[in-house]
PDB file of C-alpha atoms in Angstrom:
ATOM      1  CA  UNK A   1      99.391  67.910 104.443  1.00 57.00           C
ATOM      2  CA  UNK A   2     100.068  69.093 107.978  1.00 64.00           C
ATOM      3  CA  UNK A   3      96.781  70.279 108.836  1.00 94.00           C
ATOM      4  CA  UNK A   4      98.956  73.759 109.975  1.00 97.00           C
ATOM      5  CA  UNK A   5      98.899  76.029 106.538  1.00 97.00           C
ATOM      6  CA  UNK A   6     101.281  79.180 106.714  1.00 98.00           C
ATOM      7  CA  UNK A   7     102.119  81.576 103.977  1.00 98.00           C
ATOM      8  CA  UNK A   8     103.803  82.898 102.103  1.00 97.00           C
ATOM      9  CA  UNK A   9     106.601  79.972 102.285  1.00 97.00           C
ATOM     10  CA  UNK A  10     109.497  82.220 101.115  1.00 97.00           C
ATOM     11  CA  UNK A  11     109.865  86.012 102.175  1.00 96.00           C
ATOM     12  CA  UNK A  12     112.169  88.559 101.523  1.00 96.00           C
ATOM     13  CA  UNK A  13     111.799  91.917 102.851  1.00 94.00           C
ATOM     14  CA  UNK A  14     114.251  95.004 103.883  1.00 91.00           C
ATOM     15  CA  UNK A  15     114.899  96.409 106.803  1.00 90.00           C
ATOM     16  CA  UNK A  16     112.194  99.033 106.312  1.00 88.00           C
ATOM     17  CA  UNK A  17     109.097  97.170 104.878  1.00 89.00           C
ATOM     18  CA  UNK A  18     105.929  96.479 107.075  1.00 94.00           C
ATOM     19  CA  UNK A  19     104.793  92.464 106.025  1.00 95.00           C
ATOM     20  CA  UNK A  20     102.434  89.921 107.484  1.00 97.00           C
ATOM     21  CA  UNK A  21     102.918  85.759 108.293  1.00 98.00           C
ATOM     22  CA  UNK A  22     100.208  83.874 107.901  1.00 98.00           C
ATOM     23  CA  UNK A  23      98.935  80.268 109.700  1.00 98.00           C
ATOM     24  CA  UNK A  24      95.866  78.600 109.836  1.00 98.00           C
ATOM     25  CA  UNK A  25      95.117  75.262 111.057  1.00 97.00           C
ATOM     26  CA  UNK A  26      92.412  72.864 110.438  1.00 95.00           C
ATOM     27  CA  UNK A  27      92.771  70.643 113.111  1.00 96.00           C
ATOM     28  CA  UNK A  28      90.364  72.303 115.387  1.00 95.00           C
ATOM     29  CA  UNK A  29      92.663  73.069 118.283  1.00 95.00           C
ATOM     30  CA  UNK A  30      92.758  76.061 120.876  1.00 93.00           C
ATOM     31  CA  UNK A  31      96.445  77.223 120.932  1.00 93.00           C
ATOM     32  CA  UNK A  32      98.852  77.863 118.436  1.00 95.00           C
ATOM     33  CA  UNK A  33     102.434  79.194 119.128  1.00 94.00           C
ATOM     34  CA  UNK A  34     105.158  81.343 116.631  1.00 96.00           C
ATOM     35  CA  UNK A  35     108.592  79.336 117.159  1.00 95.00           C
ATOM     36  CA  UNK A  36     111.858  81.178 115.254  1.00 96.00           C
ATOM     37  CA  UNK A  37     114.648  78.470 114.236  1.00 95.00           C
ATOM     38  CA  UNK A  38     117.781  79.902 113.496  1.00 92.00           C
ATOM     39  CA  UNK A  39     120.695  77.711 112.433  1.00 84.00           C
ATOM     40  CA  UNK A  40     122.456  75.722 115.196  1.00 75.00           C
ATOM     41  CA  UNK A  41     120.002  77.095 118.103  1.00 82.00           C
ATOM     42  CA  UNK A  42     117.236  75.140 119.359  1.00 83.00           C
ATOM     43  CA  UNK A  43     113.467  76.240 118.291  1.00 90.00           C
ATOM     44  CA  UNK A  44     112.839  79.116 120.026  1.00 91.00           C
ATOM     45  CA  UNK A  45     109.845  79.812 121.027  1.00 91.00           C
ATOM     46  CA  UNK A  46     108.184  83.560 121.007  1.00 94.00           C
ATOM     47  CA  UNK A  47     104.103  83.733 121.206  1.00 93.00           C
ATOM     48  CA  UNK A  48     101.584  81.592 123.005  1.00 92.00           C
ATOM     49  CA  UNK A  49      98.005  81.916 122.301  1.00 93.00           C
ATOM     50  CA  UNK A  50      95.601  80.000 124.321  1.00 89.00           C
ATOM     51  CA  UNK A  51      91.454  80.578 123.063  1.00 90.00           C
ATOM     52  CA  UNK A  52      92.438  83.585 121.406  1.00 89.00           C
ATOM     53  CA  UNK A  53      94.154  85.047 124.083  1.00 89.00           C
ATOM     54  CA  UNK A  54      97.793  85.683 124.416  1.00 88.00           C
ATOM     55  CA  UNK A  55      99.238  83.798 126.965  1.00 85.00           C
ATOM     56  CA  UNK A  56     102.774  84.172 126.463  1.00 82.00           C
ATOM     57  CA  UNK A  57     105.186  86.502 125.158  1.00 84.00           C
ATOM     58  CA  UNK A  58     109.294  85.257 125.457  1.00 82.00           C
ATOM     59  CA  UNK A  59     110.709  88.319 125.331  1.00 87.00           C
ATOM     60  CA  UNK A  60     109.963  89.314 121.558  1.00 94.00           C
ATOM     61  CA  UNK A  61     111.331  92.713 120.557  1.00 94.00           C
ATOM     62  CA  UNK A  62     108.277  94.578 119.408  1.00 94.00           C
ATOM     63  CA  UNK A  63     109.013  94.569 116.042  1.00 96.00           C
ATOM     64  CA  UNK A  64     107.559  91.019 116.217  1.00 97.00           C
ATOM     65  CA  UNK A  65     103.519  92.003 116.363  1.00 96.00           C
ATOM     66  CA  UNK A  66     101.629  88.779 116.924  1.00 96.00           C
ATOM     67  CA  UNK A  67      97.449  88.722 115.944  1.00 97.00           C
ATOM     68  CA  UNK A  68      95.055  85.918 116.859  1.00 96.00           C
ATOM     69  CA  UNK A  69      91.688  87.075 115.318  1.00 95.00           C
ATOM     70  CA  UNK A  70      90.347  83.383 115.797  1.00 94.00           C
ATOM     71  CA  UNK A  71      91.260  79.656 117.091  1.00 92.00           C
ATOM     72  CA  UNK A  72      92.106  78.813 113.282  1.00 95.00           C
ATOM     73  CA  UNK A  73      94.236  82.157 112.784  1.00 97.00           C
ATOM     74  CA  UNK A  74      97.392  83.500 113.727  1.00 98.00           C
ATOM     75  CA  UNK A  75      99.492  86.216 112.633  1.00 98.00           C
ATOM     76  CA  UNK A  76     102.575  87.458 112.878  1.00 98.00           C
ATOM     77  CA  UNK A  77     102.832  91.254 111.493  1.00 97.00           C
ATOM     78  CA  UNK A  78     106.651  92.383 110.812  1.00 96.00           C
ATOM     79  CA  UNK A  79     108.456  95.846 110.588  1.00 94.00           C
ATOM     80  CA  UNK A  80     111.467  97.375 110.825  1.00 94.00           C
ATOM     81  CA  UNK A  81     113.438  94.457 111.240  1.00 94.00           C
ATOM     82  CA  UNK A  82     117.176  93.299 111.142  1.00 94.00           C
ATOM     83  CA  UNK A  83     119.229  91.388 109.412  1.00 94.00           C
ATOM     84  CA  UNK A  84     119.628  89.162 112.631  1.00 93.00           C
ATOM     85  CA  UNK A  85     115.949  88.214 111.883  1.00 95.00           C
ATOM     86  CA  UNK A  86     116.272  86.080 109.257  1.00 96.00           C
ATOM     87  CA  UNK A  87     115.661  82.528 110.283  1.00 96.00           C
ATOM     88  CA  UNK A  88     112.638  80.501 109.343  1.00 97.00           C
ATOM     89  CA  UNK A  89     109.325  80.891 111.578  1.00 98.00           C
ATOM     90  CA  UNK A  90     106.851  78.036 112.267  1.00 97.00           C
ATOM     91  CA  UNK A  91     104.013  78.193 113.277  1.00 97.00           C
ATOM     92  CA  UNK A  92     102.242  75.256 115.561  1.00 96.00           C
ATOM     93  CA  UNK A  93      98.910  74.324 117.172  1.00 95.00           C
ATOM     94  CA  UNK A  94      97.838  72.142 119.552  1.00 93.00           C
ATOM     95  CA  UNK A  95      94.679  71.229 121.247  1.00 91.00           C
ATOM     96  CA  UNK A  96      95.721  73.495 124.357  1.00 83.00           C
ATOM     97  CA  UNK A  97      98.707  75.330 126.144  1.00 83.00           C
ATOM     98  CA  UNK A  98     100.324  72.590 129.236  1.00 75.00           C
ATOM     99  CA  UNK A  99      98.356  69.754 128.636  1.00 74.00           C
ATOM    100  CA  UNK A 100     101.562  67.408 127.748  1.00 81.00           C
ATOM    101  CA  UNK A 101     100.056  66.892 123.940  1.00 86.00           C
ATOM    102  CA  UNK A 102     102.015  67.542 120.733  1.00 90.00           C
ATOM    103  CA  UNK A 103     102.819  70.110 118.929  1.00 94.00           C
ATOM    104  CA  UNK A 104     101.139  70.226 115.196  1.00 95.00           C
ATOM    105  CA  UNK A 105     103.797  72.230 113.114  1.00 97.00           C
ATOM    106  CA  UNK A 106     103.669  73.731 109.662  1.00 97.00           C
ATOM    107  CA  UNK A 107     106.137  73.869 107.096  1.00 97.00           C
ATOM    108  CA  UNK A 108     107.533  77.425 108.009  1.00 97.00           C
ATOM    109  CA  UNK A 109     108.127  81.082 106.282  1.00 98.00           C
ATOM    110  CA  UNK A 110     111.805  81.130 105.013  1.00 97.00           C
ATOM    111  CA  UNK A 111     112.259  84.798 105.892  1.00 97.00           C
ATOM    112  CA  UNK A 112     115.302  86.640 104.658  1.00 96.00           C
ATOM    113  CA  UNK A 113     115.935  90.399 105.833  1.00 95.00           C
ATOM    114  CA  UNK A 114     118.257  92.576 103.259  1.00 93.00           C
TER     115      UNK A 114
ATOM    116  CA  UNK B   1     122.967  75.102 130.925  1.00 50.00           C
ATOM    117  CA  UNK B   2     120.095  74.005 128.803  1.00 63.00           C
ATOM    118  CA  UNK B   3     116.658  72.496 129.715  1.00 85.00           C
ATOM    119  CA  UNK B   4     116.708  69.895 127.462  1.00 92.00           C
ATOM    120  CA  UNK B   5     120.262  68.957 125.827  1.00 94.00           C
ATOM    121  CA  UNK B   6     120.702  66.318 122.592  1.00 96.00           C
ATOM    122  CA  UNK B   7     123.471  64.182 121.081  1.00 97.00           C
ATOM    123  CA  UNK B   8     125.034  64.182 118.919  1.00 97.00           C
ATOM    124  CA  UNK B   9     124.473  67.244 116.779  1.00 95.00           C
ATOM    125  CA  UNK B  10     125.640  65.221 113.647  1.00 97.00           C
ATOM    126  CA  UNK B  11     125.204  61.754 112.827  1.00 98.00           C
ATOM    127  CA  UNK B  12     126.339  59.335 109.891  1.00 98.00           C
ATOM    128  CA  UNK B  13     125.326  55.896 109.603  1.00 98.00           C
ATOM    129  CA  UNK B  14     125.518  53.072 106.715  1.00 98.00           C
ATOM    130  CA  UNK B  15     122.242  51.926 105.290  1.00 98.00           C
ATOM    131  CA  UNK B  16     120.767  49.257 107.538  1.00 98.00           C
ATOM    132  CA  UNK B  17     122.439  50.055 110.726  1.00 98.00           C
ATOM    133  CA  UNK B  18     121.101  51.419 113.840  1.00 98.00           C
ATOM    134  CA  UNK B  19     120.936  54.786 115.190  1.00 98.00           C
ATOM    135  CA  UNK B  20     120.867  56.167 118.359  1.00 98.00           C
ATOM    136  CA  UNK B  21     120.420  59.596 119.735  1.00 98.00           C
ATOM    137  CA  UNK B  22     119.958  60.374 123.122  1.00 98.00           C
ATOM    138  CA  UNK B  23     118.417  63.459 125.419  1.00 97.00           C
ATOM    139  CA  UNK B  24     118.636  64.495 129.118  1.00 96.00           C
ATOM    140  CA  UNK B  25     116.143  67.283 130.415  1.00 94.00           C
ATOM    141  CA  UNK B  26     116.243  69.131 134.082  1.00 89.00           C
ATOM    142  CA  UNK B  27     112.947  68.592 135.754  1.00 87.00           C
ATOM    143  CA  UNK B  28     111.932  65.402 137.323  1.00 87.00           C
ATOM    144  CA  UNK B  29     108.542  66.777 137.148  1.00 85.00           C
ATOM    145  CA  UNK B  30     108.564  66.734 133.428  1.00 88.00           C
ATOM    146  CA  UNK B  31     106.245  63.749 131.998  1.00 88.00           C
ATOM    147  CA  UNK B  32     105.868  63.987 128.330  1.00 92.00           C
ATOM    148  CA  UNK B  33     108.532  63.546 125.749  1.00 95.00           C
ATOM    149  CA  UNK B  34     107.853  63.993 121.824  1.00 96.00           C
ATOM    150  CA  UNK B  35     110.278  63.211 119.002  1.00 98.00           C
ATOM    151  CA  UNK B  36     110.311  64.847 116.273  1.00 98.00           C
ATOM    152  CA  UNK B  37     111.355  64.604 112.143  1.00 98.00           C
ATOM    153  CA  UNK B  38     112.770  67.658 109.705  1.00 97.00           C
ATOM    154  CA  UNK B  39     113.049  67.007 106.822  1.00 96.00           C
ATOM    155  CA  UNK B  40     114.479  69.926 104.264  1.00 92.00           C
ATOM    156  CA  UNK B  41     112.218  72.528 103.473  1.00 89.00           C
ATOM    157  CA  UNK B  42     109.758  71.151 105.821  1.00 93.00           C
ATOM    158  CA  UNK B  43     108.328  71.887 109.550  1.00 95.00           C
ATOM    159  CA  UNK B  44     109.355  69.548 112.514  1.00 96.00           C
ATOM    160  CA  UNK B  45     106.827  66.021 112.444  1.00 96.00           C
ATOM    161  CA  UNK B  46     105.903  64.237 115.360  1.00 96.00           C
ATOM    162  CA  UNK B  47     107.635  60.559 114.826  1.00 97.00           C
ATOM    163  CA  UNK B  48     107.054  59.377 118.526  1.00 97.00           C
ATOM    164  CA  UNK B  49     106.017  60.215 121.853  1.00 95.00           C
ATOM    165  CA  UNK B  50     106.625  58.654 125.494  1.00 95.00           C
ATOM    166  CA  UNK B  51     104.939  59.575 128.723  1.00 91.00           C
ATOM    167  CA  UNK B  52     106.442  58.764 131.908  1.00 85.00           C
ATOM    168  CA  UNK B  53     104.027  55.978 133.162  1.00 85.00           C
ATOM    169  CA  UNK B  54     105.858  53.770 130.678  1.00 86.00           C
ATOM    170  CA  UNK B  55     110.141  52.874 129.930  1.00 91.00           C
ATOM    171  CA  UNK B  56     109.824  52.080 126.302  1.00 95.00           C
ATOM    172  CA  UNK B  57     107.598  52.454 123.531  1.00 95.00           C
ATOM    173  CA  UNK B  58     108.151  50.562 119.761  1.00 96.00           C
ATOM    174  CA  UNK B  59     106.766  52.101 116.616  1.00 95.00           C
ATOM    175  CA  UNK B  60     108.559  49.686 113.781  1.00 96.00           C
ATOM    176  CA  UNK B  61     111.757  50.538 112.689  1.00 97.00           C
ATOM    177  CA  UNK B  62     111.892  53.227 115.873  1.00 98.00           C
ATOM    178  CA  UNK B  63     111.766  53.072 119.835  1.00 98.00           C
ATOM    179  CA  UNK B  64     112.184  55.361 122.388  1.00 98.00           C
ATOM    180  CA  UNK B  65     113.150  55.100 125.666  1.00 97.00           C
ATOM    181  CA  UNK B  66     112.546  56.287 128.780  1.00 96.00           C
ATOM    182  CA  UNK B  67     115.164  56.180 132.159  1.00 95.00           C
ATOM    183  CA  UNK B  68     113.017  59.056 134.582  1.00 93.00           C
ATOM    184  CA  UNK B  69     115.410  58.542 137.566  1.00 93.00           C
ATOM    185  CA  UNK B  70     118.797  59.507 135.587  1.00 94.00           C
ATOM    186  CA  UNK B  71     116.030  61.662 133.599  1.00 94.00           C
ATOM    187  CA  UNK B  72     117.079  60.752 129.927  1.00 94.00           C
ATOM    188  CA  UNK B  73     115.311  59.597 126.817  1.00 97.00           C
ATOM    189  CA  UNK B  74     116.698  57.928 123.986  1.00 98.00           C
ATOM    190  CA  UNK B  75     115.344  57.600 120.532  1.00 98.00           C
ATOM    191  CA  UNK B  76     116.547  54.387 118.529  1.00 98.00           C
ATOM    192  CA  UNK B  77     115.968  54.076 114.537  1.00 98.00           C
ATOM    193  CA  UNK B  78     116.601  50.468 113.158  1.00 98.00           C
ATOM    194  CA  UNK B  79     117.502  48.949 109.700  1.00 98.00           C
ATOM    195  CA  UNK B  80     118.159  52.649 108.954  1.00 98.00           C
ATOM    196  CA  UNK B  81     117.009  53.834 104.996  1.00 97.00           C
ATOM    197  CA  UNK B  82     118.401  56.543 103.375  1.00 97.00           C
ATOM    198  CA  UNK B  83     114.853  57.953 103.398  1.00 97.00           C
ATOM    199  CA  UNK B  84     115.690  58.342 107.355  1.00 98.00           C
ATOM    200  CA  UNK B  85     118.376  60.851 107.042  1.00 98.00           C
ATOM    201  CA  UNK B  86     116.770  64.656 108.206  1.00 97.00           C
ATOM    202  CA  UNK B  87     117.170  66.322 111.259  1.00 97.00           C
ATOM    203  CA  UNK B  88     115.355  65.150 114.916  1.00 98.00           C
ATOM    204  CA  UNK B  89     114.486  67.030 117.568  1.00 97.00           C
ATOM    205  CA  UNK B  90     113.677  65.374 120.956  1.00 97.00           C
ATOM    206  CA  UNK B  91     111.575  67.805 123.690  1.00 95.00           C
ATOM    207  CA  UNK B  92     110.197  67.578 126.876  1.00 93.00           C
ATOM    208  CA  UNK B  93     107.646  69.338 129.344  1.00 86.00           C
ATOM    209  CA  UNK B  94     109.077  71.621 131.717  1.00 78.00           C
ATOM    210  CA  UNK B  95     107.877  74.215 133.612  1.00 71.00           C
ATOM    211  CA  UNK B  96     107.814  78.381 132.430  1.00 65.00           C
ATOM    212  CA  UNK B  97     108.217  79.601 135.901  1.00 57.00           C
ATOM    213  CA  UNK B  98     105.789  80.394 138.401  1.00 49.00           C
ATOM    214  CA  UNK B  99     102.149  80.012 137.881  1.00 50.00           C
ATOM    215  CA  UNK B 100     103.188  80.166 134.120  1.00 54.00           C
ATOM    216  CA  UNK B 101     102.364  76.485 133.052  1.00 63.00           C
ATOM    217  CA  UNK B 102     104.283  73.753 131.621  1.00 70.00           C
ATOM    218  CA  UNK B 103     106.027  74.628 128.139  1.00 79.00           C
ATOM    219  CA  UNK B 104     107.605  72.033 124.958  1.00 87.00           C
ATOM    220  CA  UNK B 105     111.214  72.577 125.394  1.00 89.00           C
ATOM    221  CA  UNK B 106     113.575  71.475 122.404  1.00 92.00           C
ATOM    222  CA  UNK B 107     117.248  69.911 122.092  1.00 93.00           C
ATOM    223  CA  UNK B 108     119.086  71.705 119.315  1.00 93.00           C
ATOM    224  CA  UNK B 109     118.730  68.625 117.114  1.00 95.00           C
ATOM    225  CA  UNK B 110     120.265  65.678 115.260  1.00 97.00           C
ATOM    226  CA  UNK B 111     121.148  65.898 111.651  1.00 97.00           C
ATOM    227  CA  UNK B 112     121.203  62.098 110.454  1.00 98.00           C
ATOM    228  CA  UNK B 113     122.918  61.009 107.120  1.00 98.00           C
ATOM    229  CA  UNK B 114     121.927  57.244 105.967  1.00 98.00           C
ATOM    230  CA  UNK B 115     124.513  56.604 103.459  1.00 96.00           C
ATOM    231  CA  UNK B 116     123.658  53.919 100.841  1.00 92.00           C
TER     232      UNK B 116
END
């Protein structure tokens, strides 16, 4: 057990369905982060939230909606996306953003676009 | 180029040898540098860490180690297992930009194979 939880583990959707990632951690840290890995490209990281609040966003079309109701939570809401999208997305925590500590991962949603 | 680049992308090694893969990063200012584990189906694992106060650091069958003034970092797996072979990430600090913080920055990874 990671002590980072997301869900579902597999998802497929089509280009025109509206669907929601899921993380929570038990760890009790501050910030958690949405990373995309695609095949053959490093991790790429697309949402920072520090306490809640969004401290980063890397330039994530909007079809990417991220939600942090809590410390614990973290969403990532989907729509109209492309086939381009499919890659797996992990989600990570750690106790807060810059402070030169690890990264807490989970195992990922597999997330295939038709 | 990249922030943080790894080698080599691909790896195969024979049961109880030793593997090496090594990473350079761009800013001197950088100070921590995880490693990380994939295996398949799975989300990265922290293996081992090094900050830059020290030049090695030994966790069993794996080191890593640190050379700040040619700013590389090496990871080193011993007596290798079969168990071993997944994919490894190294990372380092660097900075976002302006007033934006220091970020975890990732090589594209290492895919080992320990062949029996």
């Amino acid at each position: 057990e990671t002590g980072v939880t997301q869900t579902p583990r597999h998802l497929v959707m089509g280009m025109t369905n509206k669907k929601s990632l899921k993380c929570e951690q038990h760890l009790g840290h501050n910030a958690m982060y949405w990373y995309k890995q695609s095949a053959k490209k490093p991790l790429e990281l697309m949402f920072v939230y520090n306490f809640k609040e969004q401290t980063e966003n890397n330039s994530v079309p909007s079809r990417f909606s991220p939600e942090c109701p809590n410390s614990s939570h973290l969403f990532l809401h989907l729509h109209t996306l492309q086939p381009e999208d499919s890659a797996l997305y992990l989600c990570a925590s750690s106790p807060r953003t810059g402070d030169n500590s690890p990264l807490h991962f989970g195992n990922g949603t597999r997330l295939t676009v038709t | 180029g990249e922030n943080v680049e790894q080698h080599p992308s691909t790896l195969s090694v024979q049961e109880g040898d030793s593997a090496v893969i090594k990473c350079t990063y761009s800013d001197s200012a950088s100070n921590y540098f995880p490693w990380y584990k994939q295996e398949l189906g799975k989300g990265p694992q922290l293996i081992i860490d090094i900050r830059s106060n020290v030049g090695e650091k030994k966790d069993q069958r794996i080191a890593v180690t640190l050379n700040k003034t040619a700013k590389h970092f090496s990871l080193h797996i011993t007596e290798t297992q079969p168990e071993d072979s997944a994919v490894y990430f190294c990372a380092a600090y660097l900075p976002r930009g302006s007033n934006s913080g220091y970020a975890l920055n990732f090589g594209k990874g290492t895919s080992l194979l320990v062949t029996p």
